[in-house]
Amino acid sequence: MDENNLVKMTLTVNGEEVSMMAKGGRRLLDFLRDDLHLTGSKEGCGEGECGSCTVLLDGHSVLSCLTPMERAIGRSVVTIEGVGSPTNLHPVQAALLDEGGVQCGMCTPGMVISAIDLLQRNPDPTVEEIIEGISGNLCRCTGYKKIIFGIQHAAEELRSSGRTGMVKEATR
Amino acid sequence: MTGDKQALQKEKLIVGTPQTLRETDFDPVGKSVVRKDVIPKVTGKAIYAGDLHMPGMLIGKVLLSAQPHALIKGIDISAAAAVPGVKAVLTAQDIPGENVFGIAIPDQQVLADRKVRFIGEPVAVVAAEDAFAAEQAVSKIRVEYEPLPAVFNPIDGLKPGAPLVHEKGNILYHTKVRKGNIEKGFDEASVIVENIYRTAGQDHAPIEPEAGFSWIDAEGVLNVFTSTQYAFRDRRQIAVVLNLPMNRVRVANMTMGGGFGRKDDVTTEILVALLAWKTGRPVRLVYTRHEAMLTQTHRHPTYVRVRTGANKEGRLTAMEGVIYGDTGAYSSLGIFVIKKMALHLGGPYYYPNYKSDSFSVYTNNPIYGPFRGFGVLQAAVSHEGQIDELAEKLGMDPLEFRLKNCLRPGLSFSTGQVMTEACGIGATLERLQQYMVENGLSFERPQEVSA
Amino acid sequence: MLYQKYEVAQTLAEALSLLESHNGGNVRLVAGGTDLILQLHERILSAEVLVDISRVSEMRGIRQDGDELVIGAATTYAEIYHSSLIQNHAPLLAEASKKIGAVQIQNMATLGGNIGNASPAADAIPCLYALDADVVVASPNAERRIPVAEFHQGYRKIDLKPGELIKEIRFAIPPEGTGTAFYKYALRKSQAISVVDAAVCLKIEDGVIRHAAVALGAVAPTIIRSPEAEAVLIGEPPSEDLFARAGEAARKDARPIDDIRGSASFRRYLVAVCVSHAVRSACERAVR
Ligand SMILES: Cc1cc2nc3c(=O)[nH]c(=O)nc-3n(C[C@H](O)[C@H](O)[C@H](O)COP(=O)(O)OP(=O)(O)OC[C@H]3O[C@@H](n4cnc5c(N)ncnc54)[C@H](O)[C@@H]3O)c2cc1C
Ligand code: FES
Ligand code: FES
């Protein structure tokens, strides 16, 4: 095995400092799944089409299957594992659950991250804007309607409680 | 509704075994309940097969055939086996039991032996310390092919002298459906339309590509944790290929990232089990999207010729059709999907006289198998086309024409089975009619667009 | 491994010296990575060293320099369509940026990467053709400035030598009375490569079109201009009939091929559709 290209990965993942030596030259998705065992981010296509690998990098949604892992050094990554916990769901998670926007669940982590990215930028999106906001995320099960309703309801919930979609604030 | 439910419960009509069900067991009925899989799914904690890992785990990778139809003259694995980190490079020769599987009939090879029948057929399988070593090893396997003439659609496949995909011939299955007297039926018709319809293949594209994880536990049981629709059938087939008694094989169904029919078949299970058995190490095998599209099943492409007649009163008198279904290189569920299509070719309408023949034909295309709809979708393309054209020729409203001919209780289906209550087409069309009246809608033929 | 070494440049000088120090080796620039990482992963390309230019300050952002607009090569599409300079002066670029991939791609991918990848179906490049933009190329000792159409030399071939990089894009701020528009036909509204697209920049004076630039994507080995359509437009007052005629004329310049996204004849049909739509909205914007 090639031991030459070990890199020091120092970054924040889901609010916690990570500092470790890791084999470089891979995608951020591989580092998250294989090294940190954060397997919530999925690989549906590996080519940027499906959005199931979406994570927040310094607060912006990016595709971890097209991001070189070293790009995350010194930055902050949020994956689905950092969004809400079973006892303290983010409003987007709770709304997808309530509306029946989750079937097989393979698209769900990426969908949740994209919805959060959208609501951070636009707390009161129209249906058109929601559709645009999740147009980089494919779902083969639900037909999208219930996901769109869910995001609408999450937006209402956040606005009525005076919170933003930011992960820390929304799950407070 | 609530009243009915209470009545049912009061009379305690529903008795379960072995214990009698209590009223509280029905509490969720009529209510919205949280599915128990959903919280793990929204929080990213649900475990899919491709998420599994264990210390010492190897990564599997498959070499897929680059030829649609060819004899294998030799496979040189030496360079692949020499890649650092590679623990196994297996070909057909390494299979301990029988090199065969199949959901309907055992006609498929686990790893191609002597001959490949489609681009994407597994030829060899590798396990290595990491994905890069596995990928490198696969790229270093040298297969010497002797290309054979190939056939890519079922109609060519039935021609005399067509290349034989399987030695037994290219017809996998012929279904005949006969009802009434077809000549008499067409004699009674005043309008007859005849058309050819073609439907294309389609990928299920579940967002989770096929994935399996296998290891031998402390008791010597071979475990396969996988993304499957049918764990028991997988288990049976793994045991035959590995030459193990069934009680040495355990298959568990992980959270499934979508299947839509295609994970009904064996996917990664036998290959990943082989690798774990041969290396003694845990192995994970996850297809890329590209590999999954090549090697897994798809929806059957079909070619249909159909003739349908109706009398002046606007009643269907006869339908006669021939279906050529492309099942690809192996059967999968191609027998049943194409059989079902013969039954449903007329759709939910009543024909006193009905004749259909369907041929499920082997070709050198990818494998076509179960996909939600199961042949009925392909049939709908032709029966709805026929019905519209007949209505137009008769000068009838297409909805009226359908209402006049739809299957209702007391009428018989293509097989002769008399409908009792299961057929809701009449009620659906009536509701549609009402909706259209309420909303002032009518059917308009779309304008032709010229390019 | 997809690559052996990852270097991050913070300044232009650093980026150029990193390129120079790895000169002769298999070194590649990475900006958004949306083309490159995919190509490395699928083994279409290989690389030993990646030089990350996504944080080079001189190559980021949009600014006005005299009567020119300057877009740093490492500026993302999200930054482009949020920029009021772009929205005011070159709305076609905002339009195209919104149509590239979907949100995640727009957060990652850059204008420089679109040029560096040089796909004949790239969406931002037709806009640059229509704006008569220049590409500014930097090397350790010099900068040179080349019209975008000359920079693209052939199918996926650009005028970039080892050691050089694309620093920025420059174009004259379109004068008063100018309207620009981009129209794309793809198999989906998002996340889809163009089957055909058209970018238009035109100027109306006294009710008559005085300047017209029509660029077409995905119908030739490179992005092309359509002199036929431009000739039809110039000297005419905008009208539905004119939009249709411009579309028809553009078909003569298109040299499309069959591929999985569409046949050559479908593409020729679409050229007329895309051009007439783009011309119509450019005219509407010009008179506003
Ligand atoms: C899912 C998906 C959807 C897409 N949809 C579209 C679409 O709709 N329209 C479209 O046009 N494109 C699309 N693309 C392609 C891609 O996103 C664009 O071409 C994008 O602009 C590339 O920018 P990047 O910064 O990601 O480039 P990178 O991948 O970082 O680089 C691309 C190439 O350019 C070189 N390069 C990058 N920056 C420079 C520079 N400053 N100087 C010299 N060379 C440089 C790199 O070395 C590399 O060879 C899509 C891609 C994906 C994965
Ligand atoms: S896995 Fe990254 S977009 Fe599909
Ligand atoms: S829930 Fe299955 S892909 Fe979206």
PDB file of N, CA, C and O in Angstrom, chain A residues 40-69:
ATOM      1  N   GLY A  40     -24.136   8.293   6.733  1.00  0.00           N
ATOM      2  CA  GLY A  40     -25.413   8.908   6.377  1.00  0.00           C
ATOM      3  C   GLY A  40     -25.377   9.534   4.987  1.00  0.00           C
ATOM      4  O   GLY A  40     -26.372   9.517   4.270  1.00  0.00           O
ATOM      5  N   SER A  41     -24.234  10.066   4.580  1.00  0.00           N
ATOM      6  CA  SER A  41     -24.107  10.610   3.225  1.00  0.00           C
ATOM      7  C   SER A  41     -23.973   9.433   2.276  1.00  0.00           C
ATOM      8  O   SER A  41     -23.138   8.552   2.490  1.00  0.00           O
ATOM      9  N   LYS A  42     -24.787   9.401   1.248  1.00  0.00           N
ATOM     10  CA  LYS A  42     -24.861   8.222   0.390  1.00  0.00           C
ATOM     11  C   LYS A  42     -24.208   8.461  -0.960  1.00  0.00           C
ATOM     12  O   LYS A  42     -24.088   9.604  -1.402  1.00  0.00           O
ATOM     13  N   GLU A  43     -23.853   7.375  -1.631  1.00  0.00           N
ATOM     14  CA  GLU A  43     -23.336   7.489  -2.989  1.00  0.00           C
ATOM     15  C   GLU A  43     -24.340   6.855  -3.944  1.00  0.00           C
ATOM     16  O   GLU A  43     -24.350   5.653  -4.166  1.00  0.00           O
ATOM     17  N   GLY A  44     -25.196   7.685  -4.503  1.00  0.00           N
ATOM     18  CA  GLY A  44     -26.201   7.162  -5.428  1.00  0.00           C
ATOM     19  C   GLY A  44     -25.690   7.056  -6.846  1.00  0.00           C
ATOM     20  O   GLY A  44     -26.183   6.261  -7.628  1.00  0.00           O
ATOM     21  N   CYS A  45     -24.706   7.904  -7.170  1.00  0.00           N
ATOM     22  CA  CYS A  45     -24.253   7.900  -8.564  1.00  0.00           C
ATOM     23  C   CYS A  45     -22.757   8.106  -8.682  1.00  0.00           C
ATOM     24  O   CYS A  45     -22.143   7.631  -9.625  1.00  0.00           O
ATOM     25  N   GLY A  46     -22.161   8.844  -7.756  1.00  0.00           N
ATOM     26  CA  GLY A  46     -20.724   9.110  -7.855  1.00  0.00           C
ATOM     27  C   GLY A  46     -20.375  10.054  -8.988  1.00  0.00           C
ATOM     28  O   GLY A  46     -19.211  10.197  -9.337  1.00  0.00           O
ATOM     29  N   GLU A  47     -21.352  10.700  -9.593  1.00  0.00           N
ATOM     30  CA  GLU A  47     -21.013  11.602 -10.685  1.00  0.00           C
ATOM     31  C   GLU A  47     -21.778  12.924 -10.657  1.00  0.00           C
ATOM     32  O   GLU A  47     -21.981  13.541 -11.693  1.00  0.00           O
ATOM     33  N   GLY A  48     -22.223  13.304  -9.487  1.00  0.00           N
ATOM     34  CA  GLY A  48     -22.788  14.652  -9.361  1.00  0.00           C
ATOM     35  C   GLY A  48     -24.247  14.782  -9.741  1.00  0.00           C
ATOM     36  O   GLY A  48     -24.802  15.870  -9.665  1.00  0.00           O
ATOM     37  N   GLU A  49     -24.872  13.681 -10.134  1.00  0.00           N
ATOM     38  CA  GLU A  49     -26.225  13.779 -10.675  1.00  0.00           C
ATOM     39  C   GLU A  49     -27.324  13.675  -9.620  1.00  0.00           C
ATOM     40  O   GLU A  49     -28.392  14.239  -9.796  1.00  0.00           O
ATOM     41  N   CYS A  50     -27.100  12.905  -8.537  1.00  0.00           N
ATOM     42  CA  CYS A  50     -28.243  12.509  -7.713  1.00  0.00           C
ATOM     43  C   CYS A  50     -28.370  13.288  -6.412  1.00  0.00           C
ATOM     44  O   CYS A  50     -29.439  13.308  -5.809  1.00  0.00           O
ATOM     45  N   GLY A  51     -27.299  13.900  -5.943  1.00  0.00           N
ATOM     46  CA  GLY A  51     -27.378  14.712  -4.734  1.00  0.00           C
ATOM     47  C   GLY A  51     -27.427  13.942  -3.425  1.00  0.00           C
ATOM     48  O   GLY A  51     -27.521  14.549  -2.361  1.00  0.00           O
ATOM     49  N   SER A  52     -27.352  12.611  -3.464  1.00  0.00           N
ATOM     50  CA  SER A  52     -27.480  11.862  -2.206  1.00  0.00           C
ATOM     51  C   SER A  52     -26.236  12.024  -1.327  1.00  0.00           C
ATOM     52  O   SER A  52     -26.255  11.645  -0.164  1.00  0.00           O
ATOM     53  N   CYS A  53     -25.172  12.590  -1.876  1.00  0.00           N
ATOM     54  CA  CYS A  53     -23.936  12.786  -1.112  1.00  0.00           C
ATOM     55  C   CYS A  53     -23.802  14.217  -0.612  1.00  0.00           C
ATOM     56  O   CYS A  53     -22.729  14.611  -0.151  1.00  0.00           O
ATOM     57  N   THR A  54     -24.872  15.015  -0.728  1.00  0.00           N
ATOM     58  CA  THR A  54     -24.785  16.446  -0.407  1.00  0.00           C
ATOM     59  C   THR A  54     -24.426  16.688   1.063  1.00  0.00           C
ATOM     60  O   THR A  54     -25.024  16.082   1.964  1.00  0.00           O
ATOM     61  N   VAL A  55     -23.455  17.557   1.297  1.00  0.00           N
ATOM     62  CA  VAL A  55     -23.104  17.987   2.654  1.00  0.00           C
ATOM     63  C   VAL A  55     -22.948  19.509   2.625  1.00  0.00           C
ATOM     64  O   VAL A  55     -22.904  20.112   1.551  1.00  0.00           O
ATOM     65  N   LEU A  56     -22.897  20.111   3.806  1.00  0.00           N
ATOM     66  CA  LEU A  56     -22.610  21.540   3.857  1.00  0.00           C
ATOM     67  C   LEU A  56     -21.119  21.720   4.080  1.00  0.00           C
ATOM     68  O   LEU A  56     -20.538  21.114   4.986  1.00  0.00           O
ATOM     69  N   LEU A  57     -20.502  22.541   3.226  1.00  0.00           N
ATOM     70  CA  LEU A  57     -19.094  22.883   3.411  1.00  0.00           C
ATOM     71  C   LEU A  57     -19.065  24.377   3.681  1.00  0.00           C
ATOM     72  O   LEU A  57     -19.486  25.162   2.813  1.00  0.00           O
ATOM     73  N   ASP A  58     -18.602  24.750   4.859  1.00  0.00           N
ATOM     74  CA  ASP A  58     -18.680  26.145   5.301  1.00  0.00           C
ATOM     75  C   ASP A  58     -20.083  26.719   5.056  1.00  0.00           C
ATOM     76  O   ASP A  58     -20.246  27.849   4.587  1.00  0.00           O
ATOM     77  N   GLY A  59     -21.082  25.902   5.311  1.00  0.00           N
ATOM     78  CA  GLY A  59     -22.461  26.382   5.235  1.00  0.00           C
ATOM     79  C   GLY A  59     -23.125  26.294   3.874  1.00  0.00           C
ATOM     80  O   GLY A  59     -24.316  26.551   3.770  1.00  0.00           O
ATOM     81  N   HIS A  60     -22.367  25.947   2.819  1.00  0.00           N
ATOM     82  CA  HIS A  60     -22.964  25.858   1.482  1.00  0.00           C
ATOM     83  C   HIS A  60     -23.100  24.396   1.068  1.00  0.00           C
ATOM     84  O   HIS A  60     -22.206  23.585   1.333  1.00  0.00           O
ATOM     85  N   SER A  61     -24.181  24.080   0.380  1.00  0.00           N
ATOM     86  CA  SER A  61     -24.354  22.688  -0.028  1.00  0.00           C
ATOM     87  C   SER A  61     -23.403  22.361  -1.177  1.00  0.00           C
ATOM     88  O   SER A  61     -23.314  23.106  -2.155  1.00  0.00           O
ATOM     89  N   VAL A  62     -22.693  21.262  -1.031  1.00  0.00           N
ATOM     90  CA  VAL A  62     -21.793  20.795  -2.087  1.00  0.00           C
ATOM     91  C   VAL A  62     -21.957  19.278  -2.205  1.00  0.00           C
ATOM     92  O   VAL A  62     -22.511  18.628  -1.324  1.00  0.00           O
ATOM     93  N   LEU A  63     -21.454  18.754  -3.321  1.00  0.00           N
ATOM     94  CA  LEU A  63     -21.511  17.317  -3.546  1.00  0.00           C
ATOM     95  C   LEU A  63     -20.206  16.696  -3.056  1.00  0.00           C
ATOM     96  O   LEU A  63     -19.137  16.994  -3.588  1.00  0.00           O
ATOM     97  N   SER A  64     -20.302  15.850  -2.036  1.00  0.00           N
ATOM     98  CA  SER A  64     -19.052  15.312  -1.492  1.00  0.00           C
ATOM     99  C   SER A  64     -18.422  14.295  -2.443  1.00  0.00           C
ATOM    100  O   SER A  64     -17.259  13.960  -2.300  1.00  0.00           O
ATOM    101  N   CYS A  65     -19.180  13.823  -3.449  1.00  0.00           N
ATOM    102  CA  CYS A  65     -18.578  12.881  -4.405  1.00  0.00           C
ATOM    103  C   CYS A  65     -17.716  13.592  -5.432  1.00  0.00           C
ATOM    104  O   CYS A  65     -17.013  12.941  -6.191  1.00  0.00           O
ATOM    105  N   LEU A  66     -17.803  14.921  -5.506  1.00  0.00           N
ATOM    106  CA  LEU A  66     -16.968  15.648  -6.463  1.00  0.00           C
ATOM    107  C   LEU A  66     -16.004  16.589  -5.746  1.00  0.00           C
ATOM    108  O   LEU A  66     -15.372  17.428  -6.371  1.00  0.00           O
ATOM    109  N   THR A  67     -15.920  16.461  -4.415  1.00  0.00           N
ATOM    110  CA  THR A  67     -15.052  17.351  -3.638  1.00  0.00           C
ATOM    111  C   THR A  67     -13.815  16.586  -3.199  1.00  0.00           C
ATOM    112  O   THR A  67     -13.934  15.561  -2.541  1.00  0.00           O
ATOM    113  N   PRO A  68     -12.624  17.083  -3.568  1.00  0.00           N
ATOM    114  CA  PRO A  68     -11.419  16.429  -3.067  1.00  0.00           C
ATOM    115  C   PRO A  68     -11.373  16.576  -1.541  1.00  0.00           C
ATOM    116  O   PRO A  68     -11.685  17.644  -1.012  1.00  0.00           O
ATOM    117  N   MET A  69     -11.019  15.510  -0.826  1.00  0.00           N
ATOM    118  CA  MET A  69     -11.099  15.545   0.640  1.00  0.00           C
ATOM    119  C   MET A  69     -10.245  16.651   1.245  1.00  0.00           C
ATOM    120  O   MET A  69     -10.632  17.267   2.236  1.00  0.00           O
TER     121      MET A  69
END
